[in-house]
Short mmCIF file of C-alpha atoms in Angstrom, two decimals:
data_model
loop_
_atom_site.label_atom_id
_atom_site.label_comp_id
_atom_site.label_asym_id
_atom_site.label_seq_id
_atom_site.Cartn_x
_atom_site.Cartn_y
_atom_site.Cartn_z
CA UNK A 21 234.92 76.17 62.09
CA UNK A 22 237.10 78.66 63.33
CA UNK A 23 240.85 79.50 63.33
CA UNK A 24 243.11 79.24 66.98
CA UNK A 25 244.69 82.40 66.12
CA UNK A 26 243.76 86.53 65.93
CA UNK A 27 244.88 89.37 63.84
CA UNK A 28 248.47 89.35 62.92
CA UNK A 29 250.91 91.97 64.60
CA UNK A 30 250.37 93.81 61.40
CA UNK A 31 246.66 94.10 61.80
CA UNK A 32 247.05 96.13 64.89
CA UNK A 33 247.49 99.31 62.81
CA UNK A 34 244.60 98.58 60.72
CA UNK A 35 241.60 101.95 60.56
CA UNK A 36 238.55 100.03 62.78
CA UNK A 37 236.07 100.67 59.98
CA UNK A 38 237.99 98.66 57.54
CA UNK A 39 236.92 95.15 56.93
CA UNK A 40 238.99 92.19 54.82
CA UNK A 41 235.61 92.33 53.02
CA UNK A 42 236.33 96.13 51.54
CA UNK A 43 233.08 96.96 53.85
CA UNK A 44 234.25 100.66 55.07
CA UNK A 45 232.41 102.99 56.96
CA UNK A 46 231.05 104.95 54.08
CA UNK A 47 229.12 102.01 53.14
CA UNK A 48 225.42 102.28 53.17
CA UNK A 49 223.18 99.42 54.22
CA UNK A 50 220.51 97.72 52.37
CA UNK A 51 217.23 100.66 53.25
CA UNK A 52 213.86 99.81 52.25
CA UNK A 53 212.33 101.07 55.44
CA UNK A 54 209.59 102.64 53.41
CA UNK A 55 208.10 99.35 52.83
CA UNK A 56 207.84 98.10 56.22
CA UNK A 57 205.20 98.73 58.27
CA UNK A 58 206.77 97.11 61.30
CA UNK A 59 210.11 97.74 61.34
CA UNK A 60 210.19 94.52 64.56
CA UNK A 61 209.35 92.23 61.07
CA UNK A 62 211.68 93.78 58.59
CA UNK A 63 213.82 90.35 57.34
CA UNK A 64 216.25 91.60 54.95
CA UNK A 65 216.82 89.30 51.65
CA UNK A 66 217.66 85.50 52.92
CA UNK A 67 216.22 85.95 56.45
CA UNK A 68 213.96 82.75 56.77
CA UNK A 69 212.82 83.95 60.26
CA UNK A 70 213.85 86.18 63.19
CA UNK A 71 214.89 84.27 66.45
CA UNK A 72 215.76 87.54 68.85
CA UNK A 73 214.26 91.38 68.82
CA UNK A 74 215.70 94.03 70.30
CA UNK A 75 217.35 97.31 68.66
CA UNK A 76 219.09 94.85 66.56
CA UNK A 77 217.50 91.41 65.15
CA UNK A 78 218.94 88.31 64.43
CA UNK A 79 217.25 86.34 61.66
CA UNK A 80 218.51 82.72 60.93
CA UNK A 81 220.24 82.47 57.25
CA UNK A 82 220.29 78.97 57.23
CA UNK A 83 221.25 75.84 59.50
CA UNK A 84 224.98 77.56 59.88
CA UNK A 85 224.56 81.09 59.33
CA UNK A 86 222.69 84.12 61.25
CA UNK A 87 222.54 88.05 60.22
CA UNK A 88 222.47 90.44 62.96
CA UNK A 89 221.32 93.69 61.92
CA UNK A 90 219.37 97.00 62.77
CA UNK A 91 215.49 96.55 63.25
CA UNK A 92 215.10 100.12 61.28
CA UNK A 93 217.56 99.97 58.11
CA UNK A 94 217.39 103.65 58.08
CA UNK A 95 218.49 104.33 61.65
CA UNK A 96 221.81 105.78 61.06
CA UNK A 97 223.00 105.11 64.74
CA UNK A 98 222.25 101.26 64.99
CA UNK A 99 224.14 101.29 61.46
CA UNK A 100 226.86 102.19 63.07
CA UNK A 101 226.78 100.24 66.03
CA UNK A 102 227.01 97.25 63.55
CA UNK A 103 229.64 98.28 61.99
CA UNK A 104 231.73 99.05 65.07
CA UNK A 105 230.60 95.99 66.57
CA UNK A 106 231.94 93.92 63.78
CA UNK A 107 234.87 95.64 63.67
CA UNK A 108 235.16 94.66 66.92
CA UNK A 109 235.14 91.20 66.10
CA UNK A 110 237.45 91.23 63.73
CA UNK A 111 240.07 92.49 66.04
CA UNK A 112 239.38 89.71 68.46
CA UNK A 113 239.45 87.01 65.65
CA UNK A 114 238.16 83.95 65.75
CA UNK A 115 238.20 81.48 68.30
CA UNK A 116 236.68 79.07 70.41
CA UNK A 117 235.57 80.91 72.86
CA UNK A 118 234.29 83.48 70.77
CA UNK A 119 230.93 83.92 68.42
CA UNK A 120 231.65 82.80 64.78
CA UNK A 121 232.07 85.89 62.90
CA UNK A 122 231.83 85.30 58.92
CA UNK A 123 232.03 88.73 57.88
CA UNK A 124 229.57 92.11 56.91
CA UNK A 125 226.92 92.19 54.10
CA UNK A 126 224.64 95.16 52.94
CA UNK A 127 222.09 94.42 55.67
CA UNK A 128 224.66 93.41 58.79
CA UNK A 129 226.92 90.76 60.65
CA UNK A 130 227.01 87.48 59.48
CA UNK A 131 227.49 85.11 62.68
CA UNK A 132 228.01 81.05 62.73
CA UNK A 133 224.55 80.06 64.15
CA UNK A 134 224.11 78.19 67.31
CA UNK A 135 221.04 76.13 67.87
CA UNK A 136 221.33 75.13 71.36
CA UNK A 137 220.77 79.26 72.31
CA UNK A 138 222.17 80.88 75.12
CA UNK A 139 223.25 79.77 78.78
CA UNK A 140 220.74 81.66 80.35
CA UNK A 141 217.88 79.65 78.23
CA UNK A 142 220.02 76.03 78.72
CA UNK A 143 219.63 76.60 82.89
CA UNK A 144 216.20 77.81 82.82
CA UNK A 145 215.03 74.49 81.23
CA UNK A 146 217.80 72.19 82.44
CA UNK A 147 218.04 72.89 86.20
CA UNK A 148 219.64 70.22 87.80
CA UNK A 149 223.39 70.18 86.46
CA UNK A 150 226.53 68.89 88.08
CA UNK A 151 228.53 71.78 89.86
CA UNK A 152 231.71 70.10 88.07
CA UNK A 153 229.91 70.88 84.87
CA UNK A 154 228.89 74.50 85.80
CA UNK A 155 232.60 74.81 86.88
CA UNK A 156 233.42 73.87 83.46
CA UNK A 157 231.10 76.80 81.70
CA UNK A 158 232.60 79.24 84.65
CA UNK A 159 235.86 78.35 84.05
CA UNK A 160 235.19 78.55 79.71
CA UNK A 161 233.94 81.81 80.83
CA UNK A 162 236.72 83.61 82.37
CA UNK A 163 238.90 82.09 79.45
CA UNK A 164 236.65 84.38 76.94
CA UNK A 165 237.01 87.47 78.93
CA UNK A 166 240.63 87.05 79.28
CA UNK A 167 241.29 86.71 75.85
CA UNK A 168 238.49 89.66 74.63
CA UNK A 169 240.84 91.94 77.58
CA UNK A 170 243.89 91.05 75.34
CA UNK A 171 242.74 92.12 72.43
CA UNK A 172 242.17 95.57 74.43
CA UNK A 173 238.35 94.71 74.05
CA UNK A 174 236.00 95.40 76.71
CA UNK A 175 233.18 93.75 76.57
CA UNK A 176 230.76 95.96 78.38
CA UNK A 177 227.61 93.20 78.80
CA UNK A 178 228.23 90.09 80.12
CA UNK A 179 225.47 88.44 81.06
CA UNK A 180 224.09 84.85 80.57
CA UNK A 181 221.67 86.48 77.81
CA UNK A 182 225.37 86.70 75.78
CA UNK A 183 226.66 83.61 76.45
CA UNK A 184 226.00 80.95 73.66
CA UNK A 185 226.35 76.98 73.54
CA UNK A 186 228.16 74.86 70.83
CA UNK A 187 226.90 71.71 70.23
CA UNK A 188 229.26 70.80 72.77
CA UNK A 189 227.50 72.40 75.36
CA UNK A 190 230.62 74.49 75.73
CA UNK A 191 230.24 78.93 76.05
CA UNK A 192 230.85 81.30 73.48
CA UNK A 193 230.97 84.49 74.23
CA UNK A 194 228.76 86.74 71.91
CA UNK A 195 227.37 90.68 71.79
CA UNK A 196 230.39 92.84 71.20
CA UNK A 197 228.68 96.20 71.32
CA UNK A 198 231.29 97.29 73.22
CA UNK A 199 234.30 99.23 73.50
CA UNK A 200 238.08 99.06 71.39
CA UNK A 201 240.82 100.34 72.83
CA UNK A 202 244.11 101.68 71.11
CA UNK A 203 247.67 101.24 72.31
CA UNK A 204 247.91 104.23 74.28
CA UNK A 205 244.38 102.98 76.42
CA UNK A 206 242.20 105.68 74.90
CA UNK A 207 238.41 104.58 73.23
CA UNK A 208 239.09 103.83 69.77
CA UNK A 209 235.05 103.02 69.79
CA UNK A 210 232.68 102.50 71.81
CA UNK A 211 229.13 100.68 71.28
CA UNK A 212 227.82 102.85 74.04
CA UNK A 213 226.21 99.10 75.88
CA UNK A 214 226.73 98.81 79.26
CA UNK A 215 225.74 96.32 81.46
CA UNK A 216 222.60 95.72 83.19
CA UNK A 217 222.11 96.40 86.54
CA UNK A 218 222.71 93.19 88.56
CA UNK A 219 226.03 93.38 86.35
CA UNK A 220 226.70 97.01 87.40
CA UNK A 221 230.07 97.90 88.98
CA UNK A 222 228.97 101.17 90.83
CA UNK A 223 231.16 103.98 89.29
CA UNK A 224 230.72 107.44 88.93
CA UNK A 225 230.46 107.79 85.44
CA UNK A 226 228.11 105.19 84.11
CA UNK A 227 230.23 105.62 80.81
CA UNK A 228 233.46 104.50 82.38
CA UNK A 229 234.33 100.86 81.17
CA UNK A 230 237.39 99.04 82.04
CA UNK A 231 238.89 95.72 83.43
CA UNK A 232 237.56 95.08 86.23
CA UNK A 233 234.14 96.29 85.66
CA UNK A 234 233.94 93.85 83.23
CA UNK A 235 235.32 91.29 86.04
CA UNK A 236 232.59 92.63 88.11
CA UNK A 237 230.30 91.41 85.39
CA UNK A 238 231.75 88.23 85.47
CA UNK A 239 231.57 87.84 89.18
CA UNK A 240 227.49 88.16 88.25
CA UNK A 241 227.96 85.90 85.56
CA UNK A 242 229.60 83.06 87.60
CA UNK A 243 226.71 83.14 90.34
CA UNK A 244 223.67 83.32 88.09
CA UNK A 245 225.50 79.90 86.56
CA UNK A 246 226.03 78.20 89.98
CA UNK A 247 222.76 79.10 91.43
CA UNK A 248 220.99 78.95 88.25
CA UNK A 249 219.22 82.11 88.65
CA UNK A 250 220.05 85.50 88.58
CA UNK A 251 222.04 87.65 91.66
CA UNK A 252 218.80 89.18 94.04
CA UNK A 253 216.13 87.28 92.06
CA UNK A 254 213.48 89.27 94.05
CA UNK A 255 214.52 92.64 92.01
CA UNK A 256 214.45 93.19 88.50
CA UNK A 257 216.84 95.05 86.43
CA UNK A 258 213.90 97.45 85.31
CA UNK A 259 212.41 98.54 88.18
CA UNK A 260 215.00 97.98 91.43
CA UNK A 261 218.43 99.33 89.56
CA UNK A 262 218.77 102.09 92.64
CA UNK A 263 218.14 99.39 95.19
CA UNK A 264 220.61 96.91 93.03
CA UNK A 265 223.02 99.61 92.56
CA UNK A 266 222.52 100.35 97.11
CA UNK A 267 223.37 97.13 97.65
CA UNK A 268 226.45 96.57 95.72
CA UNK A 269 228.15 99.84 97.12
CA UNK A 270 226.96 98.94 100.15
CA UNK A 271 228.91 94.84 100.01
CA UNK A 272 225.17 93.93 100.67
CA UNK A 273 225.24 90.19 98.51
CA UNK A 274 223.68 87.22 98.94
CA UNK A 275 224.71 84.54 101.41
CA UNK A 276 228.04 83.24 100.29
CA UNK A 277 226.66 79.51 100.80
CA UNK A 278 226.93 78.68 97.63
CA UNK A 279 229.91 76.90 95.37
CA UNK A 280 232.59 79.58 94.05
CA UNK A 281 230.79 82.44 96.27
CA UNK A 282 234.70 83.46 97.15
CA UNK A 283 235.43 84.17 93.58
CA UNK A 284 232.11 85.96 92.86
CA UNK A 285 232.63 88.09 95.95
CA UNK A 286 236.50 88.91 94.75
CA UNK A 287 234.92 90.06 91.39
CA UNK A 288 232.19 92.57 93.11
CA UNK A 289 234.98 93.78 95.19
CA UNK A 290 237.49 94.17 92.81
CA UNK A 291 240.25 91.87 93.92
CA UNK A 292 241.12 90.38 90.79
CA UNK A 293 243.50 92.16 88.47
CA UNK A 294 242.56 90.22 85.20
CA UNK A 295 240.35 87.16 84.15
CA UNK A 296 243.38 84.67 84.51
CA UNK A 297 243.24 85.22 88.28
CA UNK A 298 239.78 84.33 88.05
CA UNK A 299 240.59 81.15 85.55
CA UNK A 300 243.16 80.31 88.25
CA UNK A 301 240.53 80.15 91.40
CA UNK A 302 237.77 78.80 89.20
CA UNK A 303 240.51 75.41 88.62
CA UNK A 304 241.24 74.70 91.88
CA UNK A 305 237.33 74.84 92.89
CA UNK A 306 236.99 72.30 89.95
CA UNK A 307 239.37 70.17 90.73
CA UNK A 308 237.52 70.07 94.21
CA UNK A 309 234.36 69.12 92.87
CA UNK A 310 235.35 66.68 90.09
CA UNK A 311 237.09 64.61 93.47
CA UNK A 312 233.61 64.68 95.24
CA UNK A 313 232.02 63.24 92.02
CA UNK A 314 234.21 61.00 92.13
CA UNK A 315 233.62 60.14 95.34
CA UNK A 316 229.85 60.38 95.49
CA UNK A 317 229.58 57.80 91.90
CA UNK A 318 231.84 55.52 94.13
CA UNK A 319 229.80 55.89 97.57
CA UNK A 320 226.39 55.29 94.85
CA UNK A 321 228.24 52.06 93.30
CA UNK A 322 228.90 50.59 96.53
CA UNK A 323 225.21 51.14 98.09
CA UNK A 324 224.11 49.61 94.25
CA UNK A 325 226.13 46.47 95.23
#
């Protein structure tokens, strides 16, 4: 499905607008916006159906294939936040940690389709799953980040909404609207997402993206999968941001009862210098918990007996 390795040494010079596929960024996309008359419905040529809506929609292609592309073919700035994100993708390359990317066409990204849906969905319907098993996803997790960070890719919106499942059952990390860096650490482009509130690392300019706001992200990420619900799941995102945003600057969280609340809380703080730090704590938690399975399928045989 997808290759183990990224862009060659070679590639690292390559303009971010051009594409293997001779896609540049003076392409136009596909723009019959004239005949839509709900631009929410527009399903460019080989769309069957649409599966997510949004600035962007994803329509399925077929059993392996989706398109992701702009709900309004003649908005100019979601064109271009296609393109960058693809390019984007490109520089990552593939891998199995990452979304399947198979390249542009006139009307958007091309992406390996995924029935099982995201991580968020997969929790809300299957709530009672082994911590050794959410460990796993964490753990799958912080492996995706650290190797988007290499790439000098920030990802800018981690969430659970952009996490994916394999058939496997095992993350992919997906939605790379965010920002490239060059060599020298300076925005090659930007996506202009951010994340959402109760992934927020309070800063003083909301456009600031780096590292560790990203690992603050992850911290989010990592307790929404333990808990199986969100971080303060009385406040929304909508409406509370300012009392969200409070508590964070204010080391306000929730009770650290919870497995992996240590690594969470070194995320919102900042403690971690990059995702392998994170891989690193997120193992020896595991290897905790796999050893009371272990133990408690033992104890369960015995009482069987």
């Amino acid at each position: 499905m997808e290759s183990t390795h990224g862009p060659s040494p070679n590639d690292q010079e390559q303009t971010p607008y051009e594409f293997e596929s001779g896609f540049t960024e003076h392409t136009s996309f596909h723009s019959n916006v004239s005949e839509i008359s709900n631009p929410s419905d527009y399903k460019p040529l080989g769309v069957t159906h649409i599966i997510s809506q949004g600035q962007s929609l994803i329509g399925v292609l077929n059993d392996n294939q989706v398109l992701k592309y702009p709900s309004d073919p003649n908005n100019k700035e979601y064109q271009e936040i296609i393109r960058k994100e693809a390019a984007i993708l490109q520089r990552i390359g593939a891998h199995p940690r990452i979304v399947g990317f198979l390249g542009l066409n006139e009307f958007g990204i091309r992406l390996r389709y995924y029935p099982q849906g995201s991580l968020r969905r997969y929790l809300k319907y299957h709530p009672y799953v082994r911590v050794s098993k959410k460990l796993d996803w964490c753990e799958q997790l912080a492996s995706a980040v650290g190797l988007v960070h290499s790439k000098n890719v920030i990802h800018c919106d981690i969430c659970l909404h952009n996490v994916l499942l394999n058939d496997n059952l095992e993350v992919l990390l997906a939605d790379f609207q965010g920002i490239l860096l060059s060599r020298d650490n300076t925005v090659a482009l930007d996506g202009l997402t951010r994340e959402c509130p109760k992934s927020y690392m309070p800063r003083e300019d909301i456009h600031d993206a780096s590292v560790k706001t990203d690992l603050f992200a992850l911290g989010s990420a990592i307790y929404h999968i333990i808990n199986g619900h969100e971080v303060f799941p009385e406040l929304r995102n909508l409406h509370d941001g300012e009392e969200i945003l409070h508590r964070f600057m204010d080391g306000t969280y929730p009770g650290s009862d919870y497995v992996a609340s240590s690594v969470v809380e070194k995320c919102w703080k900042g403690e971690y210098t990059d995702a392998k730090e994170v891989s690193v704590d997120l193992a020896e938690l595991q290897q905790a918990a796999r050893q009371a399975d272990s133990g408690n399928l033992k104890r369960d045989l015995i009482l069987q007996w």
